[in-house]
Structures are given as C-alpha cells and as structure tokens.
CSV table of C-alpha atoms in Angstrom, one decimal:
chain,number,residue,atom,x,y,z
W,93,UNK,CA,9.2,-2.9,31.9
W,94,UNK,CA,7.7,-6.1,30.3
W,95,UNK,CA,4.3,-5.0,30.3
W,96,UNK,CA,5.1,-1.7,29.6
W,97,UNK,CA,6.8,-2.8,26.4
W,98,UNK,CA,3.9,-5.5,25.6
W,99,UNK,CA,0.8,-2.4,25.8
W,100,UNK,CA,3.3,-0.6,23.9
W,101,UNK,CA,3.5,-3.2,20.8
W,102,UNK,CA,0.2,-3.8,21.3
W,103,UNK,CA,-0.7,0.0,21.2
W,104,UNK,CA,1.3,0.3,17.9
W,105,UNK,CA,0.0,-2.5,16.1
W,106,UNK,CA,-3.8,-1.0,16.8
W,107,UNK,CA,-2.9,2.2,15.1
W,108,UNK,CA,-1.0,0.0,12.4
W,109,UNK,CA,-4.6,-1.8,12.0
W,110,UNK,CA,-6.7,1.3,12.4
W,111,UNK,CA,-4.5,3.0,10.2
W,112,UNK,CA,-4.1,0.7,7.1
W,113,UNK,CA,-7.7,0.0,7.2
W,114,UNK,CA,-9.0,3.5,7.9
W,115,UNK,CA,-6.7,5.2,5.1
W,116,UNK,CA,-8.5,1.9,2.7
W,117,UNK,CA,-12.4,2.2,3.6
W,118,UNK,CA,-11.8,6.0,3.3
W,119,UNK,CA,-10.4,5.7,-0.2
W,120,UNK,CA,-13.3,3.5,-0.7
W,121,UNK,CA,-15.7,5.9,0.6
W,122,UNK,CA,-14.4,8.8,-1.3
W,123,UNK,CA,-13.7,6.9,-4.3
W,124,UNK,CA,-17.3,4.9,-5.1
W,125,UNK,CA,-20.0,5.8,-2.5
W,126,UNK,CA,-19.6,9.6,-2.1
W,127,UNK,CA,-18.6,10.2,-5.8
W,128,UNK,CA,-15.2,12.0,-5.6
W,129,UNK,CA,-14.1,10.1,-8.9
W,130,UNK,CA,-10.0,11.8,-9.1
W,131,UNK,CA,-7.6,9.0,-7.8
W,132,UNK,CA,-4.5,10.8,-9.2
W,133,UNK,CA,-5.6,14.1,-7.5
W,134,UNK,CA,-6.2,11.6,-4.5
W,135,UNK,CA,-2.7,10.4,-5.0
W,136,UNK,CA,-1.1,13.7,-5.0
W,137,UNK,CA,-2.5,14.6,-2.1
W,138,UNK,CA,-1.6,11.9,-0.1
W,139,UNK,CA,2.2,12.1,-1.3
W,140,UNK,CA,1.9,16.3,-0.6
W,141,UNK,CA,0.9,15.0,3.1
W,142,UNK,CA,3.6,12.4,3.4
W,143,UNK,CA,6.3,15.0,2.3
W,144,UNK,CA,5.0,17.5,4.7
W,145,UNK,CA,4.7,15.3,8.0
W,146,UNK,CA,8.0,13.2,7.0
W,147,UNK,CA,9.8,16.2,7.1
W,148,UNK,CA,7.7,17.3,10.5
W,149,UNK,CA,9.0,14.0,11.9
W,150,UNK,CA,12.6,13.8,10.6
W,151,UNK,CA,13.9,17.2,10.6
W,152,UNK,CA,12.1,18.8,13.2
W,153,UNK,CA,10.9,16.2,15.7
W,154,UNK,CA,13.6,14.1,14.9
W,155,UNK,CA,11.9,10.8,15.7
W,156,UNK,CA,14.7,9.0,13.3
W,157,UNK,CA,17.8,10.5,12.8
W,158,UNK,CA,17.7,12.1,9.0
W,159,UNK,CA,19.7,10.1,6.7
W,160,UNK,CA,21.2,12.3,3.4
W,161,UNK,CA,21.1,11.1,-0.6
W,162,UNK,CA,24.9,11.4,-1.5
W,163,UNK,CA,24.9,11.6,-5.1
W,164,UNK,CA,23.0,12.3,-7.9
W,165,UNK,CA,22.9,8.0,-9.0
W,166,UNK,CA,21.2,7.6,-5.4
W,167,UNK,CA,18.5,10.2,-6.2
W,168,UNK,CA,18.1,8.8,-9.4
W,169,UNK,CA,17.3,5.0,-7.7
W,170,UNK,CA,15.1,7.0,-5.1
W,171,UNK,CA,13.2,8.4,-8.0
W,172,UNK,CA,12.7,5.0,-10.1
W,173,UNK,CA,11.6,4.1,-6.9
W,174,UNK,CA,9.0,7.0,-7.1
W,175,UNK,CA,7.4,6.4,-10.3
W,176,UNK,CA,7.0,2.6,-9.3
W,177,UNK,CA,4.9,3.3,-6.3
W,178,UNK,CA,3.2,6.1,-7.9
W,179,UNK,CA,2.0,3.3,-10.4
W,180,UNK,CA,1.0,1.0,-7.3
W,181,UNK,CA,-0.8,3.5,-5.5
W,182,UNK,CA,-3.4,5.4,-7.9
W,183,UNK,CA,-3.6,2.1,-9.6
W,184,UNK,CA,-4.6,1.0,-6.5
W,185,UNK,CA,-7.0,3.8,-5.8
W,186,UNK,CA,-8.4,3.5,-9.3
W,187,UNK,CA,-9.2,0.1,-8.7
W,188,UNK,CA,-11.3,0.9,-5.4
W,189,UNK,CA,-13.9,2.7,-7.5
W,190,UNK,CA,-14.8,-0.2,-9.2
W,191,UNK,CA,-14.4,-3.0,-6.9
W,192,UNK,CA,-15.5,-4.1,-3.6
W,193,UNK,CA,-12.3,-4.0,-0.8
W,194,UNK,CA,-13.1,-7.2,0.0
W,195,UNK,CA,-12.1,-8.6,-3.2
W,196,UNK,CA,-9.1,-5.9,-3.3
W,197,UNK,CA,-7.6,-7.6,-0.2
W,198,UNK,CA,-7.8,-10.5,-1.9
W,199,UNK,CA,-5.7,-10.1,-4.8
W,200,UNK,CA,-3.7,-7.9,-2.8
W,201,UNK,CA,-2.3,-11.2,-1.0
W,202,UNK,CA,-0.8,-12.5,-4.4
W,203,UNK,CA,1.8,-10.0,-3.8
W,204,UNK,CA,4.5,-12.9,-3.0
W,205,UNK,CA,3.5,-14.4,-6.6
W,206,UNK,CA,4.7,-11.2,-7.9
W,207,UNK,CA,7.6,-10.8,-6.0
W,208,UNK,CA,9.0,-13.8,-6.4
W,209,UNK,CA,8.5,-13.8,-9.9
W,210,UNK,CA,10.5,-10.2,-10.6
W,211,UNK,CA,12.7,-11.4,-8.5
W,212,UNK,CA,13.6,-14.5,-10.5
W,213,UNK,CA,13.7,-12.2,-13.4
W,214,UNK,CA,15.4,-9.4,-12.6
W,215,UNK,CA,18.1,-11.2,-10.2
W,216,UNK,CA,18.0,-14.5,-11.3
W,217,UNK,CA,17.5,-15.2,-7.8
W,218,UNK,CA,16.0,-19.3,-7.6
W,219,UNK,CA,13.7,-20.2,-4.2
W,220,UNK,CA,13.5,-24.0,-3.2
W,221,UNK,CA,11.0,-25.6,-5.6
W,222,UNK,CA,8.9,-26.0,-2.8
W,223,UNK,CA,8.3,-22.2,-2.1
W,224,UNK,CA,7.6,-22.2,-5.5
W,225,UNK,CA,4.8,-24.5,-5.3
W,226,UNK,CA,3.1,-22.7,-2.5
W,227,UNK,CA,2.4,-20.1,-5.2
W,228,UNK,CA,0.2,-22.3,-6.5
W,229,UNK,CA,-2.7,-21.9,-3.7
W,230,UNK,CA,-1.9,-17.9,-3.7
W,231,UNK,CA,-2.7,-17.8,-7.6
W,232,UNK,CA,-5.6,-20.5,-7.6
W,233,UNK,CA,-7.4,-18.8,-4.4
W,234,UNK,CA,-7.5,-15.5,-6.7
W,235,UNK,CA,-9.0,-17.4,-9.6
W,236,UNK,CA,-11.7,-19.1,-7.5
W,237,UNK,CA,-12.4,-15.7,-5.8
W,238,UNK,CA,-12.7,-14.0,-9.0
W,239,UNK,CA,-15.1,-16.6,-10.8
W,240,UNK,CA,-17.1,-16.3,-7.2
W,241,UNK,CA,-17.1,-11.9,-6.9
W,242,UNK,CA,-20.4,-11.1,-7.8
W,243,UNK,CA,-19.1,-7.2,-7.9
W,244,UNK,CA,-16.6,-8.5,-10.5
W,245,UNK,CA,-14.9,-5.3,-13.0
W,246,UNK,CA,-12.7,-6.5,-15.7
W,247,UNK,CA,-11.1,-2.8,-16.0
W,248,UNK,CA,-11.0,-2.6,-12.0
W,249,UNK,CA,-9.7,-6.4,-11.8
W,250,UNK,CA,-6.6,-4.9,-14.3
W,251,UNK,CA,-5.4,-1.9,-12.1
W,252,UNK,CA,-5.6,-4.0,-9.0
W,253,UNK,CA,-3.5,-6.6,-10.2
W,254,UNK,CA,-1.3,-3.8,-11.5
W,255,UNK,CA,-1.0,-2.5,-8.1
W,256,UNK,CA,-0.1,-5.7,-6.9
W,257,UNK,CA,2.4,-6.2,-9.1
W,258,UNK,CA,4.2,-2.6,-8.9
W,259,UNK,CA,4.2,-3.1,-5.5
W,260,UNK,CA,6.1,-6.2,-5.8
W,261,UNK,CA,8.5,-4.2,-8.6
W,262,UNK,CA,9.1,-1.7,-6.0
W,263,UNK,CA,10.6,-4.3,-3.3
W,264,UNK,CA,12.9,-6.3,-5.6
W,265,UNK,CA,13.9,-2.7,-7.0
W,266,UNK,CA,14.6,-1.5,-3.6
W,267,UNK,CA,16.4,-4.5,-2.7
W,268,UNK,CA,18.6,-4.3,-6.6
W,269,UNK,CA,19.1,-0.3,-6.3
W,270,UNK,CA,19.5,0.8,-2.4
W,271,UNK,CA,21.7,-2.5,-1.5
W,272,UNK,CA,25.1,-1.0,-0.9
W,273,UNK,CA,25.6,-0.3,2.8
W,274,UNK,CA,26.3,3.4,1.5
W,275,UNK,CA,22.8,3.9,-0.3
W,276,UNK,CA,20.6,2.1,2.0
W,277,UNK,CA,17.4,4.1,3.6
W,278,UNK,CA,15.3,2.9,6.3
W,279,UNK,CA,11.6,3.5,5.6
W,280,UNK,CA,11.2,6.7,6.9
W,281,UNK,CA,13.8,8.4,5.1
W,282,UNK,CA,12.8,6.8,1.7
W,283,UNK,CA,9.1,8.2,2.4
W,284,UNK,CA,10.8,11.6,3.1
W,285,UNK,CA,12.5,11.4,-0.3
W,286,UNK,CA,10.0,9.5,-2.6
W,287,UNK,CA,6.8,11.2,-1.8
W,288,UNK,CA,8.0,14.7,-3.3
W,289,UNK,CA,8.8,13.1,-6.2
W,290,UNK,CA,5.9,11.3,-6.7
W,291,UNK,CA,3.8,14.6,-5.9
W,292,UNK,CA,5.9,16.0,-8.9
W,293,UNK,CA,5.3,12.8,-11.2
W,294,UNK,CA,1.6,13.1,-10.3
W,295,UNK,CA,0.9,16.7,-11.0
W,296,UNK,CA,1.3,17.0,-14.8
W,297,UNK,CA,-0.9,13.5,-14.4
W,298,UNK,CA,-3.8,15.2,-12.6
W,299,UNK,CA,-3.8,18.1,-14.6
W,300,UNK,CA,-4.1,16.5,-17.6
W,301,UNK,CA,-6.0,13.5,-16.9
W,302,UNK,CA,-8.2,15.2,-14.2
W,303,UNK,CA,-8.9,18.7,-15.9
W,304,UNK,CA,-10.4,21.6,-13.5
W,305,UNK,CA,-10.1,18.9,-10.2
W,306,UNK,CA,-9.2,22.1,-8.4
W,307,UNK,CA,-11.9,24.2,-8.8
W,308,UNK,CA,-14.7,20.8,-9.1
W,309,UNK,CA,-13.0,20.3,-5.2
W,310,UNK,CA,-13.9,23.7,-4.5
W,311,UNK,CA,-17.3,23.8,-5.8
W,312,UNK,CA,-17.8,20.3,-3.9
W,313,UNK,CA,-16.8,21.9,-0.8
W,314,UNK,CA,-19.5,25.0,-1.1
W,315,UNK,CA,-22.1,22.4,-1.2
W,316,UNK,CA,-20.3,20.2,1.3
W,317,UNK,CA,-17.4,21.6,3.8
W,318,UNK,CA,-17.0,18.1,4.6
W,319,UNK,CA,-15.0,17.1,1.8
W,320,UNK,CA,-12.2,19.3,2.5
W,321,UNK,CA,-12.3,17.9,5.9
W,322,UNK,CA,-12.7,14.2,4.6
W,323,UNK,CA,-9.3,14.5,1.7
W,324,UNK,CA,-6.9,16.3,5.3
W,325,UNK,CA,-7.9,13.6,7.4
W,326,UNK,CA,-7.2,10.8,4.6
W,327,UNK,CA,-4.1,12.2,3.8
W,328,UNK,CA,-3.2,12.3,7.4
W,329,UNK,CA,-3.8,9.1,7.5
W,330,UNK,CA,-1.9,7.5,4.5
W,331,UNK,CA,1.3,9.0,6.4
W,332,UNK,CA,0.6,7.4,9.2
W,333,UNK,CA,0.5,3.9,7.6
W,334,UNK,CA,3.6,4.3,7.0
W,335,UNK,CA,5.0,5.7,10.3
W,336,UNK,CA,2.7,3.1,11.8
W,337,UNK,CA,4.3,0.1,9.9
W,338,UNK,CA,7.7,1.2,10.5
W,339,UNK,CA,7.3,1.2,13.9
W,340,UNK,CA,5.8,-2.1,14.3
W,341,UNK,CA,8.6,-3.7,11.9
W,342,UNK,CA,10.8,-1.3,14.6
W,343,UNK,CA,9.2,-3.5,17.8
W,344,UNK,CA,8.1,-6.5,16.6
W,345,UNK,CA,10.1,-9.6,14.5
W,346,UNK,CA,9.6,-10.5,10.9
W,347,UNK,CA,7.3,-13.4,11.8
W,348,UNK,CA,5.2,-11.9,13.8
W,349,UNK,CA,4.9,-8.5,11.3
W,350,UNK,CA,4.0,-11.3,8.4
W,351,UNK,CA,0.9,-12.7,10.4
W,352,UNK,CA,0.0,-9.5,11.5
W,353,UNK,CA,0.0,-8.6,7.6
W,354,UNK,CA,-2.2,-11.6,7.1
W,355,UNK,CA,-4.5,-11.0,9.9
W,356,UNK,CA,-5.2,-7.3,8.7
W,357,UNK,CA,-6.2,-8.7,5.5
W,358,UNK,CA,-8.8,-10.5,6.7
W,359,UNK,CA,-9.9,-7.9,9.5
W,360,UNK,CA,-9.9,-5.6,6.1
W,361,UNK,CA,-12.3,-7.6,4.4
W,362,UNK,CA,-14.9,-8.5,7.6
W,363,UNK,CA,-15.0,-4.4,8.4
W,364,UNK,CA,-15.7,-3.3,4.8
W,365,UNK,CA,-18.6,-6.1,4.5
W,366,UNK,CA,-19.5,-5.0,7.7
W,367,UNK,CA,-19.5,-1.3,6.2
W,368,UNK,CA,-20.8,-1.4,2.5
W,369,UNK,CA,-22.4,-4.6,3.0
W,370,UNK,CA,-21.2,-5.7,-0.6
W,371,UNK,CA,-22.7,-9.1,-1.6
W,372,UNK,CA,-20.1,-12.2,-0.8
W,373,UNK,CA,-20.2,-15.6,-2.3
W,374,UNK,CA,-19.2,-18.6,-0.2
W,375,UNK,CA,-16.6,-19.7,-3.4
W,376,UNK,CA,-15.4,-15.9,-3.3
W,377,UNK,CA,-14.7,-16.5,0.2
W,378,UNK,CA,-13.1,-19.9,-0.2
W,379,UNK,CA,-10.8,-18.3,-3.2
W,380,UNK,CA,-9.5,-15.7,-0.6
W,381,UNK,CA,-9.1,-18.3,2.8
W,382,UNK,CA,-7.0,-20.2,0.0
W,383,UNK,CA,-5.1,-17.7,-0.9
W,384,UNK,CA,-4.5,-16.8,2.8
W,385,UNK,CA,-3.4,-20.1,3.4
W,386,UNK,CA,-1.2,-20.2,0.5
W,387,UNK,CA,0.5,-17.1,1.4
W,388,UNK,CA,1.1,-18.4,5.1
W,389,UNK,CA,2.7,-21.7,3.5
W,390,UNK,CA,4.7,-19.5,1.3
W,391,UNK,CA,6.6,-17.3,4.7
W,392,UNK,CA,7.1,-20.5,6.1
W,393,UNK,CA,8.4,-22.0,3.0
W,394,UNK,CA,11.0,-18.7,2.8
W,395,UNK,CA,11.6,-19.0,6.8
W,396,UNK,CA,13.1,-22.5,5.9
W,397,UNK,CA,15.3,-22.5,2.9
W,398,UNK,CA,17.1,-19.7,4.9
C-alpha cells in the first residue's frame, strides 16, 4: 500500500507540474508569440471552463462532497473574493504579453512580501521580526532581477506585480471573510462558486475593453482551426491547476507542498528558456536564486514562530 500511495503522490504532483506550467507557457504562447492579444476574453474563458468542470466534478462525479453558501453575507465574501482574483489573473495574463515567464516567476515569488504585508494591515497580525527580515532577500532578489531582465516592460513589470499582490489580497481576505467554522469552503467548492462570478465580472470587461473579440476569434479560426482547439485545451487546463493543487495539498504536508511550490518556479523558468529561448542575464538569474532563497528562509522563519 506504501508504494501504491508513494506512485500515487508522485503521479499527482506530475500533473500539478505539468499542469501549472502547461496552463503558463500556453498563456504565453497565445498571449505574445501567436498574437491572440484579449487576456480578459482569455480570462473569461478560463473561469466559463472552471464553472463547467467544477460543477462536472462536484455535482455529478462527486469527487468532494458539495458544500452550500448559506446566506446571502457568505455569497457576498465569495464574490469579493471573485473580483480579487479576477484582478490577479488577467493582470496576470496581461503581464505575459509583455514579459518573458522567466522573469514572471520571479516576481511571482515575492508573493509572501505581499502577504505578509496585507496581512499586517488588514489584521494587525505582527510575525517575529525575523520573518520579517527574510523579506528582505525576497524584495532585493526582484530588484536585482529587474535591473538584470534584458526583456524588461515598465507597463508589463506593473500588472505583474499587481497580480502578485491581489493574489496575496485574496489569501488574507479568504482567511478575514471565510473564517467561521460555518462559512469555510475547501478549494474546490470556492472554485465552484467564484468562477461564475468572475465569468460575470469579466464579461461587461471583455465587451468593452475587447470590442468584436467574438467574431476576431472566429475569423482567426477560418484561417486557423487550431485556435479554437488551442483556447479548449487551455481552459481545460487552468481547471485542472486547481483540481491538481488541491489534491496534492489533499496527499501531501504543508512543507512538502511549499518546496514543491518553489521547485516549480524554477522548473517554470528552465522550460520556458528552454521554449522561447528569451535572453537571460547571469544578475537576472542571481536576482531570482535570491529571491528563491529568501522565500525558503521565509517558510522556515513562519514554521518556527508557530
């Protein structure tokens, strides 16, 4: 049963990795290199695909039993919630037209900087002064990285740390508005409850900000079937992130999901250079290993004053 339960975690934290990097080159690929410049309409569809397959996997295939929104405050939380990670993820997407993943990743790993600074302001919550100086690497590591990027956006630089730090918003909010024992949703049931919403929030966005995306898909796909083919299988995929990452959180400990976090950073950054073969500066890449490290002093900085 041992090994059986080992291939298993192991099997699941592939798909996590194939997954989470997958749903990212994709975006990259759709977003830069083949031209399809609509993030929000990217966004949407994503969200329209996690809405389907969560209910799929919930309601019908019951793969976690369905948990219910009992009043009309929770669905309001749920909805904050929404609008948060709608922010995170096209600014996120946005930021993937302009700049190279490699440099994504490595802002993306300031996202304990945010956290713990929301967190001090929204809670009042103080860490040990000592997890707070392991911030310091996290935040320097970005600045060396950024004078070193040679693929450097100011506009692109903005939106990702923007989707950093909604992404940080939305875990101290989560933890602030879902905390009674009575309101609390595991992933999968927030996903099955957020992503409708945030298909709503991003519909008036696309048609406004993205005029005639519809028919500009369509015409794209009479030159080019592959398109439509390219936005299912992305969308597929951005659900499966999540179902993938609660499943290793499901079968693996904290520790282990944090350095597995780290380590798919970096396997992140070595596949897209491998990919788009983006020029990479040695102080670009020093900037991001000392962010790493920072980030890795910072968990175990946490894991202590516990």
């Amino acid at each position: 049963m041992e090994g059986s339960g080992l291939w298993l975690t192991v099997g699941l934290v592939s798909a996590w990795y194939a997954a989470n990097i997958g749903v990212l080159l994709l975006n990259k690929y759709l977003l830069s290199n083949y031209g399809f410049k609509y993030p929000i309409f990217l966004t949407m569809c994503h969200m329209t695909a996690c809405t389907l397959l969560s209910y799929v996997a919930i309601v019908w295939m019951k793969l976690v039993p369905l948990q219910t929104v009992r009043s009309r405050m929770q669905f309001t939380k749920v909805a904050t919630l929404s609008l948060v990670f709608c922010a995170s993820v096209v600014s996120g997407n946005i930021s993937l037209r302009y700049l190279p993943v490699s440099f994504i990743q490595a802002v993306g790993a300031t996202t304990p900087f945010f956290t713990a600074v929301f967190a001090y302001i929204m809670t009042v919550k103080r860490e040990a002064w000592l997890t707070y100086m392991t911030l310091i690497p996290v935040v320097t590591g970005v600045v060396i990285a950024s004078e070193g990027e040679p693929s450097f956006h100011l506009f692109g630089f903005i939106m990702c740390l923007g989707a950093t730090a909604a992404r940080a918003l939305k875990t101290v909010l989560q933890g602030i508005l879902l905390s009674s024992e009575g309101e609390k949703l595991n992933s999968m049931n927030l996903l099955l409850y957020m992503a409708p919403v945030a298909a709503l929030f991003l519909l008036p966005a696309t048609l406004l900000m993205e005029k005639n995306v519809v028919a500009i898909t369509i015409a794209l796909a009479r030159d080019d079937i592959k398109i439509i083919w390219y936005l299912l299988f992305n969308s597929t995929l951005a659900y499966f992130v999540n179902l993938t990452n609660f499943l290793v959180t499901k079968h693996t400990s904290a520790l282990t999901l944090q350095v597995l976090g780290n380590a798919k950073g970096a396997v992140a950054v070595v596949v897209s250079i491998l990919i788009f073969k983006n020029p990479v500066s040695v102080t670009g890449m020093l900037g991001y290993i000392l962010t790493v490290i920072g980030v890795v002093l910072y968990s175990e900085a946490k894991k202590r004053s516990k």
